[in-house]
Structures are given as structure tokens and as C-alpha cells.
Amino acid sequence: MASSISIVLNGPMLGAVLGLPISHAIATAWNWQTSFVILGAAGLLIVLLDVRTLPVPPAASVQTTTDELQQLRSPRLWSRFLVSLLTIGATYGAFSYFTPLLEQDAGFTSNATTAILFGYGLCTVIGNNLVGRYADRHAVTWSASATSSWQVRWCSLRS
């Protein structure tokens, strides 16, 4: 189950790995507006390819829709939504601060920052997959140690 979630999370992670360094390189070469237009056009092209190549899903019955809506009452489902939200939010949040920190505070060049962003993103994809596989085998152990770790961190922040 956890490896399935990590596979789904690979989409946003790969978007960060590829999109952010590419957009940074384009913005460095031209400006952020050009980066925005080029990546927006690439996104539109992907949507058009998806519409053209993906099969049309079967129509959902009223019973299927009702069953799916019943699943929204599941605390387990909401816990998985929360994990996804926090993982994706942390990844993009980190990327938001990296460029100014690396270039203004640490003194890296724009090209070095692009390479660092790519390396960090690649590590998030690899880590995401490794944690997914590990959690499949050791879900209870991993869950208990993660909870303990967060409790220790929380207590140390409050001290």
C-alpha cells in the first residue's frame, strides 16, 4: 500500500525534479515570464496528449458514486490525504526557499543552483520510493518510530 502511494507521489516529485531546475535555467537565461510561458505551453501540450491518447473511463453508476462518497468518512483515507499534503507541501516549500538561500546567502552561481535543485529533487524521488518500499514491509515499526520522532522534536521545540 505505501509503495503504491509513493508511486502516485512520484508525479509531483518528478515535476519538482524536472520543472523547477528547468524553469530556473530558463529564467536565468531570459526572465521568469519566459519560463512561465514555456512551461505553461509544455503543460498544455501534455494535457492535449493525455486527452488524445488516454482511454475514456467508463461512466460511473449512481451506486459506484455513492460507495466512493462513503469512503470519505474513513479516517484511514484522510490520514493518507494528510501524508500526501504534508509531503508535497514540504517538497515545494523547500524548493521555494532554496534559490534565494543558495544564491544570496550561500553565494552559489545561478548554474550551480540549478544543479543543486536538480540533485535535491532527484534525492526526493529516490527517498520517496525507498520509504514506500520500507513502509510496506515495516509499517507498524516505521509508524511507531516516526510518531516517537515527531514527539521528541515537538518537546524539544517547546523547551
PDB file of N, CA, C and O in Angstrom, residues 48-121:
ATOM      1  N   LEU A  48      -3.154  18.050 -23.812  1.00  0.00           N
ATOM      2  CA  LEU A  48      -3.698  17.671 -25.122  1.00  0.00           C
ATOM      3  C   LEU A  48      -3.305  16.241 -25.501  1.00  0.00           C
ATOM      4  O   LEU A  48      -4.118  15.486 -26.045  1.00  0.00           O
ATOM      5  N   LEU A  49      -2.073  15.868 -25.209  1.00  0.00           N
ATOM      6  CA  LEU A  49      -1.634  14.487 -25.473  1.00  0.00           C
ATOM      7  C   LEU A  49      -2.407  13.493 -24.612  1.00  0.00           C
ATOM      8  O   LEU A  49      -2.782  12.418 -25.084  1.00  0.00           O
ATOM      9  N   ASP A  50      -2.650  13.850 -23.352  1.00  0.00           N
ATOM     10  CA  ASP A  50      -3.431  12.982 -22.463  1.00  0.00           C
ATOM     11  C   ASP A  50      -4.842  12.781 -22.999  1.00  0.00           C
ATOM     12  O   ASP A  50      -5.355  11.659 -23.032  1.00  0.00           O
ATOM     13  N   VAL A  51      -5.482  13.870 -23.395  1.00  0.00           N
ATOM     14  CA  VAL A  51      -6.856  13.788 -23.909  1.00  0.00           C
ATOM     15  C   VAL A  51      -6.904  12.904 -25.160  1.00  0.00           C
ATOM     16  O   VAL A  51      -7.831  12.130 -25.355  1.00  0.00           O
ATOM     17  N   ARG A  52      -5.879  13.021 -25.966  1.00  0.00           N
ATOM     18  CA  ARG A  52      -5.855  12.275 -27.235  1.00  0.00           C
ATOM     19  C   ARG A  52      -5.497  10.798 -27.057  1.00  0.00           C
ATOM     20  O   ARG A  52      -5.977   9.951 -27.790  1.00  0.00           O
ATOM     21  N   THR A  53      -4.645  10.475 -26.092  1.00  0.00           N
ATOM     22  CA  THR A  53      -4.110   9.113 -26.003  1.00  0.00           C
ATOM     23  C   THR A  53      -4.698   8.246 -24.896  1.00  0.00           C
ATOM     24  O   THR A  53      -4.685   7.028 -25.017  1.00  0.00           O
ATOM     25  N   LEU A  54      -5.182   8.845 -23.819  1.00  0.00           N
ATOM     26  CA  LEU A  54      -5.706   8.038 -22.717  1.00  0.00           C
ATOM     27  C   LEU A  54      -7.101   7.527 -23.040  1.00  0.00           C
ATOM     28  O   LEU A  54      -7.891   8.234 -23.674  1.00  0.00           O
ATOM     29  N   PRO A  55      -7.431   6.310 -22.593  1.00  0.00           N
ATOM     30  CA  PRO A  55      -8.770   5.785 -22.864  1.00  0.00           C
ATOM     31  C   PRO A  55      -9.834   6.549 -22.068  1.00  0.00           C
ATOM     32  O   PRO A  55      -9.569   7.076 -20.989  1.00  0.00           O
ATOM     33  N   VAL A  56     -11.034   6.584 -22.620  1.00  0.00           N
ATOM     34  CA  VAL A  56     -12.153   7.236 -21.944  1.00  0.00           C
ATOM     35  C   VAL A  56     -12.613   6.311 -20.814  1.00  0.00           C
ATOM     36  O   VAL A  56     -12.892   5.134 -21.048  1.00  0.00           O
ATOM     37  N   PRO A  57     -12.697   6.819 -19.588  1.00  0.00           N
ATOM     38  CA  PRO A  57     -13.134   5.959 -18.477  1.00  0.00           C
ATOM     39  C   PRO A  57     -14.617   5.618 -18.620  1.00  0.00           C
ATOM     40  O   PRO A  57     -15.388   6.410 -19.168  1.00  0.00           O
ATOM     41  N   PRO A  58     -15.008   4.455 -18.107  1.00  0.00           N
ATOM     42  CA  PRO A  58     -16.430   4.101 -18.176  1.00  0.00           C
ATOM     43  C   PRO A  58     -17.254   5.042 -17.286  1.00  0.00           C
ATOM     44  O   PRO A  58     -16.763   5.560 -16.287  1.00  0.00           O
ATOM     45  N   ALA A  59     -18.499   5.233 -17.674  1.00  0.00           N
ATOM     46  CA  ALA A  59     -19.381   6.096 -16.893  1.00  0.00           C
ATOM     47  C   ALA A  59     -19.637   5.464 -15.525  1.00  0.00           C
ATOM     48  O   ALA A  59     -19.812   4.255 -15.410  1.00  0.00           O
ATOM     49  N   ALA A  60     -19.630   6.295 -14.501  1.00  0.00           N
ATOM     50  CA  ALA A  60     -19.858   5.800 -13.145  1.00  0.00           C
ATOM     51  C   ALA A  60     -21.357   5.665 -12.888  1.00  0.00           C
ATOM     52  O   ALA A  60     -22.142   6.518 -13.292  1.00  0.00           O
ATOM     53  N   SER A  61     -21.701   4.602 -12.200  1.00  0.00           N
ATOM     54  CA  SER A  61     -23.108   4.420 -11.835  1.00  0.00           C
ATOM     55  C   SER A  61     -23.389   5.197 -10.551  1.00  0.00           C
ATOM     56  O   SER A  61     -22.478   5.612  -9.840  1.00  0.00           O
ATOM     57  N   VAL A  62     -24.653   5.371 -10.260  1.00  0.00           N
ATOM     58  CA  VAL A  62     -25.038   6.067  -9.038  1.00  0.00           C
ATOM     59  C   VAL A  62     -24.531   5.303  -7.822  1.00  0.00           C
ATOM     60  O   VAL A  62     -24.039   5.896  -6.858  1.00  0.00           O
ATOM     61  N   GLN A  63     -24.604   3.966  -7.866  1.00  0.00           N
ATOM     62  CA  GLN A  63     -24.147   3.143  -6.747  1.00  0.00           C
ATOM     63  C   GLN A  63     -22.646   3.306  -6.535  1.00  0.00           C
ATOM     64  O   GLN A  63     -22.184   3.434  -5.411  1.00  0.00           O
ATOM     65  N   THR A  64     -21.868   3.322  -7.623  1.00  0.00           N
ATOM     66  CA  THR A  64     -20.416   3.485  -7.509  1.00  0.00           C
ATOM     67  C   THR A  64     -20.079   4.842  -6.891  1.00  0.00           C
ATOM     68  O   THR A  64     -19.225   4.935  -6.009  1.00  0.00           O
ATOM     69  N   THR A  65     -20.748   5.880  -7.341  1.00  0.00           N
ATOM     70  CA  THR A  65     -20.512   7.218  -6.799  1.00  0.00           C
ATOM     71  C   THR A  65     -20.867   7.277  -5.319  1.00  0.00           C
ATOM     72  O   THR A  65     -20.126   7.843  -4.519  1.00  0.00           O
ATOM     73  N   THR A  66     -21.972   6.660  -4.950  1.00  0.00           N
ATOM     74  CA  THR A  66     -22.383   6.628  -3.542  1.00  0.00           C
ATOM     75  C   THR A  66     -21.348   5.890  -2.700  1.00  0.00           C
ATOM     76  O   THR A  66     -20.990   6.345  -1.610  1.00  0.00           O
ATOM     77  N   ASP A  67     -20.869   4.752  -3.202  1.00  0.00           N
ATOM     78  CA  ASP A  67     -19.848   3.996  -2.477  1.00  0.00           C
ATOM     79  C   ASP A  67     -18.579   4.821  -2.296  1.00  0.00           C
ATOM     80  O   ASP A  67     -17.952   4.800  -1.238  1.00  0.00           O
ATOM     81  N   GLU A  68     -18.186   5.540  -3.341  1.00  0.00           N
ATOM     82  CA  GLU A  68     -16.977   6.357  -3.252  1.00  0.00           C
ATOM     83  C   GLU A  68     -17.154   7.500  -2.257  1.00  0.00           C
ATOM     84  O   GLU A  68     -16.230   7.825  -1.512  1.00  0.00           O
ATOM     85  N   LEU A  69     -18.322   8.098  -2.243  1.00  0.00           N
ATOM     86  CA  LEU A  69     -18.572   9.167  -1.277  1.00  0.00           C
ATOM     87  C   LEU A  69     -18.569   8.639   0.153  1.00  0.00           C
ATOM     88  O   LEU A  69     -18.147   9.340   1.077  1.00  0.00           O
ATOM     89  N   GLN A  70     -19.014   7.393   0.348  1.00  0.00           N
ATOM     90  CA  GLN A  70     -18.980   6.783   1.678  1.00  0.00           C
ATOM     91  C   GLN A  70     -17.543   6.635   2.170  1.00  0.00           C
ATOM     92  O   GLN A  70     -17.275   6.713   3.374  1.00  0.00           O
ATOM     93  N   GLN A  71     -16.610   6.418   1.236  1.00  0.00           N
ATOM     94  CA  GLN A  71     -15.201   6.253   1.614  1.00  0.00           C
ATOM     95  C   GLN A  71     -14.624   7.524   2.240  1.00  0.00           C
ATOM     96  O   GLN A  71     -13.648   7.459   2.985  1.00  0.00           O
ATOM     97  N   LEU A  72     -15.220   8.680   1.938  1.00  0.00           N
ATOM     98  CA  LEU A  72     -14.729   9.931   2.512  1.00  0.00           C
ATOM     99  C   LEU A  72     -14.911   9.998   4.023  1.00  0.00           C
ATOM    100  O   LEU A  72     -14.348  10.863   4.679  1.00  0.00           O
ATOM    101  N   ARG A  73     -15.662   9.085   4.578  1.00  0.00           N
ATOM    102  CA  ARG A  73     -15.842   9.026   6.033  1.00  0.00           C
ATOM    103  C   ARG A  73     -14.722   8.250   6.724  1.00  0.00           C
ATOM    104  O   ARG A  73     -14.674   8.204   7.941  1.00  0.00           O
ATOM    105  N   SER A  74     -13.846   7.650   5.951  1.00  0.00           N
ATOM    106  CA  SER A  74     -12.793   6.809   6.502  1.00  0.00           C
ATOM    107  C   SER A  74     -11.628   7.638   7.052  1.00  0.00           C
ATOM    108  O   SER A  74     -10.983   8.379   6.303  1.00  0.00           O
ATOM    109  N   PRO A  75     -11.331   7.511   8.344  1.00  0.00           N
ATOM    110  CA  PRO A  75     -10.168   8.218   8.905  1.00  0.00           C
ATOM    111  C   PRO A  75      -8.853   7.760   8.265  1.00  0.00           C
ATOM    112  O   PRO A  75      -7.931   8.558   8.117  1.00  0.00           O
ATOM    113  N   ARG A  76      -8.773   6.492   7.853  1.00  0.00           N
ATOM    114  CA  ARG A  76      -7.554   5.996   7.204  1.00  0.00           C
ATOM    115  C   ARG A  76      -7.315   6.733   5.892  1.00  0.00           C
ATOM    116  O   ARG A  76      -6.183   7.073   5.553  1.00  0.00           O
ATOM    117  N   LEU A  77      -8.386   6.983   5.134  1.00  0.00           N
ATOM    118  CA  LEU A  77      -8.252   7.716   3.881  1.00  0.00           C
ATOM    119  C   LEU A  77      -7.768   9.135   4.140  1.00  0.00           C
ATOM    120  O   LEU A  77      -6.851   9.628   3.477  1.00  0.00           O
ATOM    121  N   TRP A  78      -8.346   9.794   5.137  1.00  0.00           N
ATOM    122  CA  TRP A  78      -7.945  11.162   5.444  1.00  0.00           C
ATOM    123  C   TRP A  78      -6.510  11.231   5.970  1.00  0.00           C
ATOM    124  O   TRP A  78      -5.807  12.206   5.724  1.00  0.00           O
ATOM    125  N   SER A  79      -6.072  10.179   6.664  1.00  0.00           N
ATOM    126  CA  SER A  79      -4.670  10.168   7.119  1.00  0.00           C
ATOM    127  C   SER A  79      -3.735  10.078   5.921  1.00  0.00           C
ATOM    128  O   SER A  79      -2.677  10.705   5.907  1.00  0.00           O
ATOM    129  N   ARG A  80      -4.124   9.340   4.906  1.00  0.00           N
ATOM    130  CA  ARG A  80      -3.302   9.258   3.695  1.00  0.00           C
ATOM    131  C   ARG A  80      -3.318  10.574   2.927  1.00  0.00           C
ATOM    132  O   ARG A  80      -2.310  10.988   2.356  1.00  0.00           O
ATOM    133  N   PHE A  81      -4.470  11.230   2.900  1.00  0.00           N
ATOM    134  CA  PHE A  81      -4.532  12.560   2.291  1.00  0.00           C
ATOM    135  C   PHE A  81      -3.595  13.516   3.011  1.00  0.00           C
ATOM    136  O   PHE A  81      -2.896  14.313   2.387  1.00  0.00           O
ATOM    137  N   LEU A  82      -3.580  13.451   4.333  1.00  0.00           N
ATOM    138  CA  LEU A  82      -2.728  14.332   5.121  1.00  0.00           C
ATOM    139  C   LEU A  82      -1.250  14.069   4.845  1.00  0.00           C
ATOM    140  O   LEU A  82      -0.467  15.010   4.681  1.00  0.00           O
ATOM    141  N   VAL A  83      -0.874  12.799   4.765  1.00  0.00           N
ATOM    142  CA  VAL A  83       0.521  12.454   4.460  1.00  0.00           C
ATOM    143  C   VAL A  83       0.909  13.014   3.093  1.00  0.00           C
ATOM    144  O   VAL A  83       1.983  13.603   2.928  1.00  0.00           O
ATOM    145  N   SER A  84       0.026  12.854   2.111  1.00  0.00           N
ATOM    146  CA  SER A  84       0.305  13.381   0.774  1.00  0.00           C
ATOM    147  C   SER A  84       0.438  14.893   0.804  1.00  0.00           C
ATOM    148  O   SER A  84       1.369  15.459   0.221  1.00  0.00           O
ATOM    149  N   LEU A  85      -0.474  15.563   1.487  1.00  0.00           N
ATOM    150  CA  LEU A  85      -0.440  17.014   1.581  1.00  0.00           C
ATOM    151  C   LEU A  85       0.864  17.488   2.217  1.00  0.00           C
ATOM    152  O   LEU A  85       1.522  18.400   1.710  1.00  0.00           O
ATOM    153  N   LEU A  86       1.246  16.882   3.318  1.00  0.00           N
ATOM    154  CA  LEU A  86       2.462  17.300   4.021  1.00  0.00           C
ATOM    155  C   LEU A  86       3.714  17.008   3.201  1.00  0.00           C
ATOM    156  O   LEU A  86       4.647  17.813   3.168  1.00  0.00           O
ATOM    157  N   THR A  87       3.735  15.855   2.528  1.00  0.00           N
ATOM    158  CA  THR A  87       4.899  15.503   1.718  1.00  0.00           C
ATOM    159  C   THR A  87       5.067  16.465   0.555  1.00  0.00           C
ATOM    160  O   THR A  87       6.164  16.996   0.323  1.00  0.00           O
ATOM    161  N   ILE A  88       3.997  16.690  -0.177  1.00  0.00           N
ATOM    162  CA  ILE A  88       4.077  17.586  -1.326  1.00  0.00           C
ATOM    163  C   ILE A  88       4.341  19.022  -0.875  1.00  0.00           C
ATOM    164  O   ILE A  88       5.164  19.730  -1.456  1.00  0.00           O
ATOM    165  N   GLY A  89       3.666  19.440   0.186  1.00  0.00           N
ATOM    166  CA  GLY A  89       3.878  20.784   0.708  1.00  0.00           C
ATOM    167  C   GLY A  89       5.308  21.014   1.167  1.00  0.00           C
ATOM    168  O   GLY A  89       5.897  22.061   0.897  1.00  0.00           O
ATOM    169  N   ALA A  90       5.878  20.029   1.833  1.00  0.00           N
ATOM    170  CA  ALA A  90       7.267  20.157   2.298  1.00  0.00           C
ATOM    171  C   ALA A  90       8.233  20.228   1.124  1.00  0.00           C
ATOM    172  O   ALA A  90       9.182  21.021   1.139  1.00  0.00           O
ATOM    173  N   THR A  91       7.978  19.427   0.114  1.00  0.00           N
ATOM    174  CA  THR A  91       8.866  19.434  -1.056  1.00  0.00           C
ATOM    175  C   THR A  91       8.843  20.787  -1.754  1.00  0.00           C
ATOM    176  O   THR A  91       9.891  21.389  -2.003  1.00  0.00           O
ATOM    177  N   TYR A  92       7.659  21.278  -2.060  1.00  0.00           N
ATOM    178  CA  TYR A  92       7.572  22.557  -2.760  1.00  0.00           C
ATOM    179  C   TYR A  92       7.952  23.722  -1.856  1.00  0.00           C
ATOM    180  O   TYR A  92       8.517  24.714  -2.331  1.00  0.00           O
ATOM    181  N   GLY A  93       7.659  23.619  -0.573  1.00  0.00           N
ATOM    182  CA  GLY A  93       8.074  24.658   0.355  1.00  0.00           C
ATOM    183  C   GLY A  93       9.593  24.785   0.402  1.00  0.00           C
ATOM    184  O   GLY A  93      10.138  25.895   0.379  1.00  0.00           O
ATOM    185  N   ALA A  94      10.266  23.646   0.442  1.00  0.00           N
ATOM    186  CA  ALA A  94      11.734  23.665   0.456  1.00  0.00           C
ATOM    187  C   ALA A  94      12.272  24.291  -0.821  1.00  0.00           C
ATOM    188  O   ALA A  94      13.176  25.135  -0.787  1.00  0.00           O
ATOM    189  N   PHE A  95      11.716  23.904  -1.962  1.00  0.00           N
ATOM    190  CA  PHE A  95      12.167  24.471  -3.230  1.00  0.00           C
ATOM    191  C   PHE A  95      11.950  25.979  -3.284  1.00  0.00           C
ATOM    192  O   PHE A  95      12.738  26.701  -3.890  1.00  0.00           O
ATOM    193  N   SER A  96      10.914  26.477  -2.661  1.00  0.00           N
ATOM    194  CA  SER A  96      10.621  27.913  -2.688  1.00  0.00           C
ATOM    195  C   SER A  96      11.729  28.727  -2.012  1.00  0.00           C
ATOM    196  O   SER A  96      11.996  29.855  -2.420  1.00  0.00           O
ATOM    197  N   TYR A  97      12.330  28.159  -0.987  1.00  0.00           N
ATOM    198  CA  TYR A  97      13.357  28.889  -0.254  1.00  0.00           C
ATOM    199  C   TYR A  97      14.768  28.604  -0.725  1.00  0.00           C
ATOM    200  O   TYR A  97      15.684  29.344  -0.395  1.00  0.00           O
ATOM    201  N   PHE A  98      14.959  27.541  -1.477  1.00  0.00           N
ATOM    202  CA  PHE A  98      16.312  27.162  -1.861  1.00  0.00           C
ATOM    203  C   PHE A  98      17.009  28.197  -2.729  1.00  0.00           C
ATOM    204  O   PHE A  98      18.167  28.521  -2.493  1.00  0.00           O
ATOM    205  N   THR A  99      16.351  28.694  -3.754  1.00  0.00           N
ATOM    206  CA  THR A  99      17.027  29.597  -4.686  1.00  0.00           C
ATOM    207  C   THR A  99      17.578  30.832  -3.985  1.00  0.00           C
ATOM    208  O   THR A  99      18.773  31.122  -4.103  1.00  0.00           O
ATOM    209  N   PRO A 100      16.759  31.578  -3.221  1.00  0.00           N
ATOM    210  CA  PRO A 100      17.353  32.745  -2.557  1.00  0.00           C
ATOM    211  C   PRO A 100      18.423  32.374  -1.526  1.00  0.00           C
ATOM    212  O   PRO A 100      19.428  33.071  -1.398  1.00  0.00           O
ATOM    213  N   LEU A 101      18.222  31.275  -0.819  1.00  0.00           N
ATOM    214  CA  LEU A 101      19.231  30.873   0.169  1.00  0.00           C
ATOM    215  C   LEU A 101      20.545  30.495  -0.506  1.00  0.00           C
ATOM    216  O   LEU A 101      21.627  30.872  -0.040  1.00  0.00           O
ATOM    217  N   LEU A 102      20.454  29.741  -1.587  1.00  0.00           N
ATOM    218  CA  LEU A 102      21.666  29.295  -2.258  1.00  0.00           C
ATOM    219  C   LEU A 102      22.402  30.435  -2.954  1.00  0.00           C
ATOM    220  O   LEU A 102      23.629  30.506  -2.909  1.00  0.00           O
ATOM    221  N   GLU A 103      21.647  31.321  -3.597  1.00  0.00           N
ATOM    222  CA  GLU A 103      22.299  32.374  -4.374  1.00  0.00           C
ATOM    223  C   GLU A 103      22.662  33.594  -3.535  1.00  0.00           C
ATOM    224  O   GLU A 103      23.756  34.127  -3.666  1.00  0.00           O
ATOM    225  N   GLN A 104      21.778  34.038  -2.674  1.00  0.00           N
ATOM    226  CA  GLN A 104      22.027  35.267  -1.915  1.00  0.00           C
ATOM    227  C   GLN A 104      22.825  35.018  -0.649  1.00  0.00           C
ATOM    228  O   GLN A 104      23.740  35.770  -0.332  1.00  0.00           O
ATOM    229  N   ASP A 105      22.494  33.957   0.082  1.00  0.00           N
ATOM    230  CA  ASP A 105      23.167  33.713   1.354  1.00  0.00           C
ATOM    231  C   ASP A 105      24.416  32.853   1.213  1.00  0.00           C
ATOM    232  O   ASP A 105      25.439  33.137   1.825  1.00  0.00           O
ATOM    233  N   ALA A 106      24.324  31.791   0.413  1.00  0.00           N
ATOM    234  CA  ALA A 106      25.470  30.878   0.287  1.00  0.00           C
ATOM    235  C   ALA A 106      26.416  31.293  -0.835  1.00  0.00           C
ATOM    236  O   ALA A 106      27.539  30.797  -0.900  1.00  0.00           O
ATOM    237  N   GLY A 107      25.970  32.147  -1.748  1.00  0.00           N
ATOM    238  CA  GLY A 107      26.857  32.654  -2.788  1.00  0.00           C
ATOM    239  C   GLY A 107      27.042  31.747  -3.994  1.00  0.00           C
ATOM    240  O   GLY A 107      27.981  31.934  -4.762  1.00  0.00           O
ATOM    241  N   PHE A 108      26.168  30.766  -4.193  1.00  0.00           N
ATOM    242  CA  PHE A 108      26.280  29.902  -5.368  1.00  0.00           C
ATOM    243  C   PHE A 108      25.864  30.659  -6.620  1.00  0.00           C
ATOM    244  O   PHE A 108      25.029  31.564  -6.572  1.00  0.00           O
ATOM    245  N   THR A 109      26.444  30.283  -7.755  1.00  0.00           N
ATOM    246  CA  THR A 109      26.045  30.872  -9.029  1.00  0.00           C
ATOM    247  C   THR A 109      24.689  30.317  -9.437  1.00  0.00           C
ATOM    248  O   THR A 109      24.221  29.313  -8.890  1.00  0.00           O
ATOM    249  N   SER A 110      24.092  30.944 -10.411  1.00  0.00           N
ATOM    250  CA  SER A 110      22.780  30.503 -10.889  1.00  0.00           C
ATOM    251  C   SER A 110      22.860  29.092 -11.479  1.00  0.00           C
ATOM    252  O   SER A 110      21.965  28.268 -11.270  1.00  0.00           O
ATOM    253  N   ASN A 111      23.925  28.792 -12.207  1.00  0.00           N
ATOM    254  CA  ASN A 111      24.089  27.447 -12.779  1.00  0.00           C
ATOM    255  C   ASN A 111      24.270  26.390 -11.689  1.00  0.00           C
ATOM    256  O   ASN A 111      23.732  25.292 -11.791  1.00  0.00           O
ATOM    257  N   ALA A 112      25.026  26.733 -10.658  1.00  0.00           N
ATOM    258  CA  ALA A 112      25.212  25.793  -9.551  1.00  0.00           C
ATOM    259  C   ALA A 112      23.888  25.562  -8.829  1.00  0.00           C
ATOM    260  O   ALA A 112      23.569  24.430  -8.434  1.00  0.00           O
ATOM    261  N   THR A 113      23.091  26.618  -8.673  1.00  0.00           N
ATOM    262  CA  THR A 113      21.782  26.487  -8.020  1.00  0.00           C
ATOM    263  C   THR A 113      20.882  25.544  -8.812  1.00  0.00           C
ATOM    264  O   THR A 113      20.190  24.707  -8.229  1.00  0.00           O
ATOM    265  N   THR A 114      20.898  25.660 -10.125  1.00  0.00           N
ATOM    266  CA  THR A 114      20.101  24.760 -10.965  1.00  0.00           C
ATOM    267  C   THR A 114      20.512  23.310 -10.731  1.00  0.00           C
ATOM    268  O   THR A 114      19.662  22.430 -10.575  1.00  0.00           O
ATOM    269  N   ALA A 115      21.814  23.045 -10.697  1.00  0.00           N
ATOM    270  CA  ALA A 115      22.305  21.679 -10.466  1.00  0.00           C
ATOM    271  C   ALA A 115      21.925  21.183  -9.069  1.00  0.00           C
ATOM    272  O   ALA A 115      21.532  20.020  -8.900  1.00  0.00           O
ATOM    273  N   ILE A 116      22.009  22.045  -8.077  1.00  0.00           N
ATOM    274  CA  ILE A 116      21.649  21.663  -6.707  1.00  0.00           C
ATOM    275  C   ILE A 116      20.160  21.359  -6.617  1.00  0.00           C
ATOM    276  O   ILE A 116      19.758  20.372  -5.983  1.00  0.00           O
ATOM    277  N   LEU A 117      19.324  22.179  -7.254  1.00  0.00           N
ATOM    278  CA  LEU A 117      17.880  21.928  -7.258  1.00  0.00           C
ATOM    279  C   LEU A 117      17.564  20.584  -7.908  1.00  0.00           C
ATOM    280  O   LEU A 117      16.731  19.818  -7.422  1.00  0.00           O
ATOM    281  N   PHE A 118      18.250  20.286  -9.004  1.00  0.00           N
ATOM    282  CA  PHE A 118      18.031  19.006  -9.679  1.00  0.00           C
ATOM    283  C   PHE A 118      18.462  17.855  -8.763  1.00  0.00           C
ATOM    284  O   PHE A 118      17.744  16.869  -8.609  1.00  0.00           O
ATOM    285  N   GLY A 119      19.622  17.972  -8.129  1.00  0.00           N
ATOM    286  CA  GLY A 119      20.105  16.925  -7.228  1.00  0.00           C
ATOM    287  C   GLY A 119      19.184  16.712  -6.044  1.00  0.00           C
ATOM    288  O   GLY A 119      18.879  15.572  -5.672  1.00  0.00           O
ATOM    289  N   TYR A 120      18.699  17.793  -5.461  1.00  0.00           N
ATOM    290  CA  TYR A 120      17.772  17.681  -4.342  1.00  0.00           C
ATOM    291  C   TYR A 120      16.483  16.994  -4.783  1.00  0.00           C
ATOM    292  O   TYR A 120      15.976  16.105  -4.110  1.00  0.00           O
ATOM    293  N   GLY A 121      15.961  17.408  -5.923  1.00  0.00           N
ATOM    294  CA  GLY A 121      14.730  16.803  -6.432  1.00  0.00           C
ATOM    295  C   GLY A 121      14.897  15.327  -6.720  1.00  0.00           C
ATOM    296  O   GLY A 121      14.025  14.515  -6.409  1.00  0.00           O
TER     297      GLY A 121
END
